[in-house]
Coordinates of C-alpha atoms and ligand atoms in Angstrom, one line a residue:
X1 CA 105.2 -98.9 -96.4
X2 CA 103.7 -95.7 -96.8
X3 CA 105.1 -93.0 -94.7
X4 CA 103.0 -90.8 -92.0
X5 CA 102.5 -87.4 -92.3
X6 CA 103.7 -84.6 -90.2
X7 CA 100.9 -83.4 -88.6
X8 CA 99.2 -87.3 -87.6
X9 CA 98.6 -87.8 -84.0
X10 CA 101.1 -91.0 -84.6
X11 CA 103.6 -89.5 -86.2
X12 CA 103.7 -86.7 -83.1
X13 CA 103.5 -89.8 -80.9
X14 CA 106.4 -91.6 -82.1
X15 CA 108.5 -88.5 -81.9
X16 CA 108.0 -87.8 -78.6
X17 CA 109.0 -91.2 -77.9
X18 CA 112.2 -90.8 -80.0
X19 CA 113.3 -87.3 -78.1
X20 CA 112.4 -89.1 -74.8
X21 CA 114.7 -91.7 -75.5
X22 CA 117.6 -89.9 -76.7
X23 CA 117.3 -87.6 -73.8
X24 CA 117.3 -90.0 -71.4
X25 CA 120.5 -92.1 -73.1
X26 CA 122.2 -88.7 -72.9
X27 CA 121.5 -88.0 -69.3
X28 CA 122.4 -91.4 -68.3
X29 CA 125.6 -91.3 -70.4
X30 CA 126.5 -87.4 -68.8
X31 CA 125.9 -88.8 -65.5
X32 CA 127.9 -91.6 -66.2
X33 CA 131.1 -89.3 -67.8
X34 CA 130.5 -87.2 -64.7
X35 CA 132.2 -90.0 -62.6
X36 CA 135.0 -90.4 -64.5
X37 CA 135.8 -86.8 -65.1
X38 CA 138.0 -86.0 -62.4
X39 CA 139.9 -88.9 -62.8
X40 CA 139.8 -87.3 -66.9
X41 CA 140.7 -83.7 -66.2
X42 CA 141.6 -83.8 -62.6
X43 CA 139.3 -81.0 -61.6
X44 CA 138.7 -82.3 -58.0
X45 CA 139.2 -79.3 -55.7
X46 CA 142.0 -80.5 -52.4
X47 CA 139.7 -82.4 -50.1
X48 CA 140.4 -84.5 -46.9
X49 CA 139.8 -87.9 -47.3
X50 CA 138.7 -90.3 -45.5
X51 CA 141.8 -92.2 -42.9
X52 CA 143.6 -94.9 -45.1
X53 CA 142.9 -93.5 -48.9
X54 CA 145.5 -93.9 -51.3
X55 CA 147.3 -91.6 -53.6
X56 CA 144.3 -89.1 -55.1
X57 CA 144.1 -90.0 -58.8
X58 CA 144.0 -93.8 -57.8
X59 CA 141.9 -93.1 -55.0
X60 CA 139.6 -91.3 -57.6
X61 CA 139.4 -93.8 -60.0
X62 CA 139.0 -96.9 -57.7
X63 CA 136.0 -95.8 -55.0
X64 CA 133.1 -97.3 -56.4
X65 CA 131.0 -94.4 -53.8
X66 CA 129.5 -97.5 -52.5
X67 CA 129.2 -95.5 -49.3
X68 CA 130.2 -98.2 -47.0
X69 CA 132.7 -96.0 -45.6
X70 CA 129.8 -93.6 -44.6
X71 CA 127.5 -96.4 -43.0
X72 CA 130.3 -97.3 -40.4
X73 CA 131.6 -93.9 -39.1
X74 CA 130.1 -93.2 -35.7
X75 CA 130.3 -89.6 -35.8
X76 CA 129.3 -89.3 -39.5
X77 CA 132.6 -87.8 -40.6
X78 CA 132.4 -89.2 -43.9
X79 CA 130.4 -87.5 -46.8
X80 CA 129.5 -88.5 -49.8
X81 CA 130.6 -85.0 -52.7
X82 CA 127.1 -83.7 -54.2
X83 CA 127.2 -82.9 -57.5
X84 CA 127.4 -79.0 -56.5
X85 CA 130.1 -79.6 -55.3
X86 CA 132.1 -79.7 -58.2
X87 CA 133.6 -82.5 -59.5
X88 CA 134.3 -85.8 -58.2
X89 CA 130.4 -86.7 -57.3
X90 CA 130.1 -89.0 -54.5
X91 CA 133.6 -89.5 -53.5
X92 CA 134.2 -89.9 -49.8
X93 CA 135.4 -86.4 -47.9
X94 CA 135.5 -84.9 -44.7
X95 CA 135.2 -81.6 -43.8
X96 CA 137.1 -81.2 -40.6
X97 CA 135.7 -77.9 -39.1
X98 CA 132.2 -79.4 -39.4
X99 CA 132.9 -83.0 -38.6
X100 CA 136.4 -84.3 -37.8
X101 CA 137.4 -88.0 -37.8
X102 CA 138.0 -88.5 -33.4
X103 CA 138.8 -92.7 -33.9
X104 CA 136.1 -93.2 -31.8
X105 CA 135.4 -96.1 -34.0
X106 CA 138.6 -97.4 -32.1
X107 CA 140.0 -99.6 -35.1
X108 CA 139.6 -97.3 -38.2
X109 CA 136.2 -98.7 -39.4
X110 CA 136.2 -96.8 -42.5
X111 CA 139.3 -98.6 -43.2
X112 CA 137.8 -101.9 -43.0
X113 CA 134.6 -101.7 -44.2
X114 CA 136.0 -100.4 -47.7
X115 CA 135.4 -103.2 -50.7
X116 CA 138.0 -102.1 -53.0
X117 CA 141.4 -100.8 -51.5
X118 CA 140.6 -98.0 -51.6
X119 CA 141.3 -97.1 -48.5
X120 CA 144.8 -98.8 -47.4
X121 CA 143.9 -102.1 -45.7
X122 CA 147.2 -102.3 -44.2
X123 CA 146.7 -99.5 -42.5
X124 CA 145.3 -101.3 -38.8
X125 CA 145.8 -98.3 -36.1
X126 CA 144.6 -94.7 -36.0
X127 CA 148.2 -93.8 -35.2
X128 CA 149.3 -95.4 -39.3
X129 CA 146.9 -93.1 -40.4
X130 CA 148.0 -89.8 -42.3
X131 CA 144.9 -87.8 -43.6
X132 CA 147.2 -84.6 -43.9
X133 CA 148.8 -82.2 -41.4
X134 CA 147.7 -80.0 -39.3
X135 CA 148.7 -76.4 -39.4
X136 CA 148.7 -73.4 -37.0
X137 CA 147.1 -71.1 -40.0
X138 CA 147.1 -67.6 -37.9
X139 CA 149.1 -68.2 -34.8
X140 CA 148.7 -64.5 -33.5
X141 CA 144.9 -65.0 -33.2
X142 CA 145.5 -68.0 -30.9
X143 CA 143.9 -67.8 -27.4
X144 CA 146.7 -69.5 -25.7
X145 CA 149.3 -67.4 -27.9
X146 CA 147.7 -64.2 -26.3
X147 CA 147.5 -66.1 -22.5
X148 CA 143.9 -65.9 -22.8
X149 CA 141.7 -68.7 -21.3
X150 CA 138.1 -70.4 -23.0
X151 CA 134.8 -70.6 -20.7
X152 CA 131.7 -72.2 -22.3
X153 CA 130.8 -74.1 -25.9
X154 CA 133.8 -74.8 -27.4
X155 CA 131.9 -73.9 -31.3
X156 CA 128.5 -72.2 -29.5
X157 CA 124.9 -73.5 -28.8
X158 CA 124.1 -74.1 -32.8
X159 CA 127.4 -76.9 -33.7
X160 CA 126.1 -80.0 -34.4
X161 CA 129.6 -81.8 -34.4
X162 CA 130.2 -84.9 -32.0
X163 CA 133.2 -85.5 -30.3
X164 CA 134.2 -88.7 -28.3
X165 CA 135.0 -88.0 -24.5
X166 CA 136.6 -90.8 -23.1
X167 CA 136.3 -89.3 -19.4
X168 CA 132.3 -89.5 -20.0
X169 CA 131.9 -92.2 -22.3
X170 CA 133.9 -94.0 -24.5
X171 CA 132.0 -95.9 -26.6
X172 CA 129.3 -93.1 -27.4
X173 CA 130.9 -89.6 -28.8
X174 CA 128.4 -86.7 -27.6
X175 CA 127.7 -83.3 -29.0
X176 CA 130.5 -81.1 -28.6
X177 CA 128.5 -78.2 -27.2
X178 CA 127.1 -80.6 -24.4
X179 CA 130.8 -80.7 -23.2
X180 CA 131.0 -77.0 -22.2
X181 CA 134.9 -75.8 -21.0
X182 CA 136.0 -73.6 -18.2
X183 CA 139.9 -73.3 -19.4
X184 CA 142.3 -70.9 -17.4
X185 CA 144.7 -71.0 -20.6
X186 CA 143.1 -72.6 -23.8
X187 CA 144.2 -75.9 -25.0
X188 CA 141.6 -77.5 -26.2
X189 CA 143.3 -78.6 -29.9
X190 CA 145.8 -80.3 -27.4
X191 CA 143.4 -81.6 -25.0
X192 CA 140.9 -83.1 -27.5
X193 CA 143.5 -84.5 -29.8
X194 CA 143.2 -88.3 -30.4
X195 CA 147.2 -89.0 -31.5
X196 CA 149.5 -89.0 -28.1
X197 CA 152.3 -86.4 -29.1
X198 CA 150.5 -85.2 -32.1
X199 CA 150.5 -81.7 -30.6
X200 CA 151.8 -79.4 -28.1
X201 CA 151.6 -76.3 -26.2
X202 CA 155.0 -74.6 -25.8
X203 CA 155.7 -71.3 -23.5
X204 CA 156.7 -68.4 -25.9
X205 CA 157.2 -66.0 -22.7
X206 CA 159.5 -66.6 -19.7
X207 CA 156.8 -66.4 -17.2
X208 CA 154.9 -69.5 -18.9
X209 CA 151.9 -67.5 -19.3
X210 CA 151.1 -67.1 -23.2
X211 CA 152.1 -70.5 -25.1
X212 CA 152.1 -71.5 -29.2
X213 CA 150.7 -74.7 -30.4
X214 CA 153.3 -77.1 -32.2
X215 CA 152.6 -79.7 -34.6
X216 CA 154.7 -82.8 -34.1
X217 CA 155.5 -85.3 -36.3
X218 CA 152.8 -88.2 -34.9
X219 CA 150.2 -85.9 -36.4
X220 CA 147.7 -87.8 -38.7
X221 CA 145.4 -85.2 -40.0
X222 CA 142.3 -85.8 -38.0
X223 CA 140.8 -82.6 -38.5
X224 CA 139.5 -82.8 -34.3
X225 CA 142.2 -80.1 -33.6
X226 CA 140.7 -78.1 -36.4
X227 CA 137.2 -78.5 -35.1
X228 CA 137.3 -77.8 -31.6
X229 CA 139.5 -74.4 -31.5
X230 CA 136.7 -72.0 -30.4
X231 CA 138.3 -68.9 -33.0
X232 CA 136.5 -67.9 -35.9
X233 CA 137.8 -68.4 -38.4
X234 CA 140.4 -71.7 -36.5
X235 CA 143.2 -70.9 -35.8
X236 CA 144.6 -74.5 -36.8
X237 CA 143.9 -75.9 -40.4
X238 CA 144.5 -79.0 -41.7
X239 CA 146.7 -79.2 -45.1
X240 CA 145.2 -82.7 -47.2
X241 CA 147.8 -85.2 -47.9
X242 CA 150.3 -83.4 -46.4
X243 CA 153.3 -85.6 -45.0
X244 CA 155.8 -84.8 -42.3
X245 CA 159.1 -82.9 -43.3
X246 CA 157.0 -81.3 -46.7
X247 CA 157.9 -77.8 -45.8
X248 CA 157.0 -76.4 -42.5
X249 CA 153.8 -77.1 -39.8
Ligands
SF4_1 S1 138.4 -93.8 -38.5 FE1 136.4 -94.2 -37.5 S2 135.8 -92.1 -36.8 FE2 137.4 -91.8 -38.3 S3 136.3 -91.5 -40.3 FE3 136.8 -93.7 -40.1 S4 135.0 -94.7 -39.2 FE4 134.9 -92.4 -38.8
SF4_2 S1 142.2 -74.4 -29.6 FE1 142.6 -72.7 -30.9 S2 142.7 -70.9 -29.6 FE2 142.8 -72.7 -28.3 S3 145.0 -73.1 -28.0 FE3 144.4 -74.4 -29.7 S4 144.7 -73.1 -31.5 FE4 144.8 -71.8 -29.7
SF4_3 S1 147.2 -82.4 -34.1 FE1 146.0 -84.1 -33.3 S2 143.9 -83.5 -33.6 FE2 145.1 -82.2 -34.9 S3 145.1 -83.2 -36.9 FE3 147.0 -83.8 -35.8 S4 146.4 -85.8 -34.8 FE4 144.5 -84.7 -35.4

């Protein structure tokens, strides 16, 4: 056969072909590796995860990112990690501040809608759950530490978080700055928190007047404390996968 040369409009033809097809095997393979990576080198920064996931690397390694978790959650906790993000593209998170996880599913949704384990199916109530644990980060900048009350939109006129309110509607969670607050003392992380006994407001003065918030053990991690205290930056963080009795909350 005899061979082309160089400079034929074939020969240029063909090669063009050839680079687009190795180009697109190696993007498709990168994309590919990117998956696995995390579950390789472990660079997936902390994240909350969605209610129910099990231990991290396994967690990593068995979400398919299907995205059913996603579909279900009524107040759109769930997202989906984009590939600036760092590593670990497309696996389930939630970033508390922005969107907390409030049950208002009622039966842990996520939980159940998950194909692969991946979230603990024998978890069955919100109270099973634990997401993490919450933390009072900066206790001194605490409305409630400094007896100072909260009138108005507990994260201002521009949050887009939802929050359910049973008292208005239980089946529909509303925007949280439709719920405006007129608080003599604040205690909204206390107020707003899904888990009975999950938190508490304790008197640090004899005359009752300035009080601490204190994490108890029922704590899941929600994240809704986290989201709803007015301060900027919150005053209560949540620390991912973080159990009871590891250290202090
Ligand atoms: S438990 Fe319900 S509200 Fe919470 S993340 Fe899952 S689906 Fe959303
Ligand atoms: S919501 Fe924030 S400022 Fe208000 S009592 Fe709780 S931690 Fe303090
Ligand atoms: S204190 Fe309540 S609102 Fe805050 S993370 Fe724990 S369970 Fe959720």
């Amino acid at each position: 056969m005899s061979k082309l040369p160089n400079s034929s409009p074939r020969y240029q033809a063909s090669r063009r072909r050839f680079l687009r097809t190795v180009g697109l095997f190696v993007g498709v393979l990168g994309a590919s590796l990117a998956t696995f990576l995390p579950v390789i080198a472990k660079w997936v920064p902390a994240r909350l995860r969605p209610p129910g996931a099990i231990d991290e690397p396994e967690f990593l390694a068995s979400c398919i990112k299907c995205g059913q978790c996603v579909q279900v959650c009524p107040v759109e906790a769930i997202r989906l990690a984009d590939i600036d993000e760092a590593m670990g593209i497309g696996v389930p998170y939630i970033d508390a501040r922005a969107q907390a996880c409030d049950f208002s599913c009622d039966a842990v949704q996520c939980i159940l809608a998950c194909p692969t384990g991946s979230l603990n199916h024998t978890i069955v109530k919100k109270e099973e759950v634990r997401m993490g644990l919450a933390r009072v980060a900066s206790p001194d900048k605490c409305l409630a530490t400094q007896g100072l009350g909260f009138k108005g939109q507990a994260r201002g006129a521009d949050f887009q978080g939802l929050l359910r309110y049973t008292e208005i509607d239980r089946w529909n969670p509303i925007p949280v700055r439709d719920h405006p607050y007129d608080l003599a003392l604040c205690d909204l992380c206390v107020r707003e928190c899904p888990i009975d006994n999950a938190i508490s407001l304790q008197p640090i003065d004899t005359e009752g007047k300035r009080k601490m918030p204190v994490i108890n053990e029922a704590c899941v991690g929600c994240g809704v404390c986290e989201m709803i205290c007015p301060v900027e930056p919150t005053v209560i963080v949540i620390d991912e996968r973080k159990m009871w009795g590891e250290g202090t909350a």
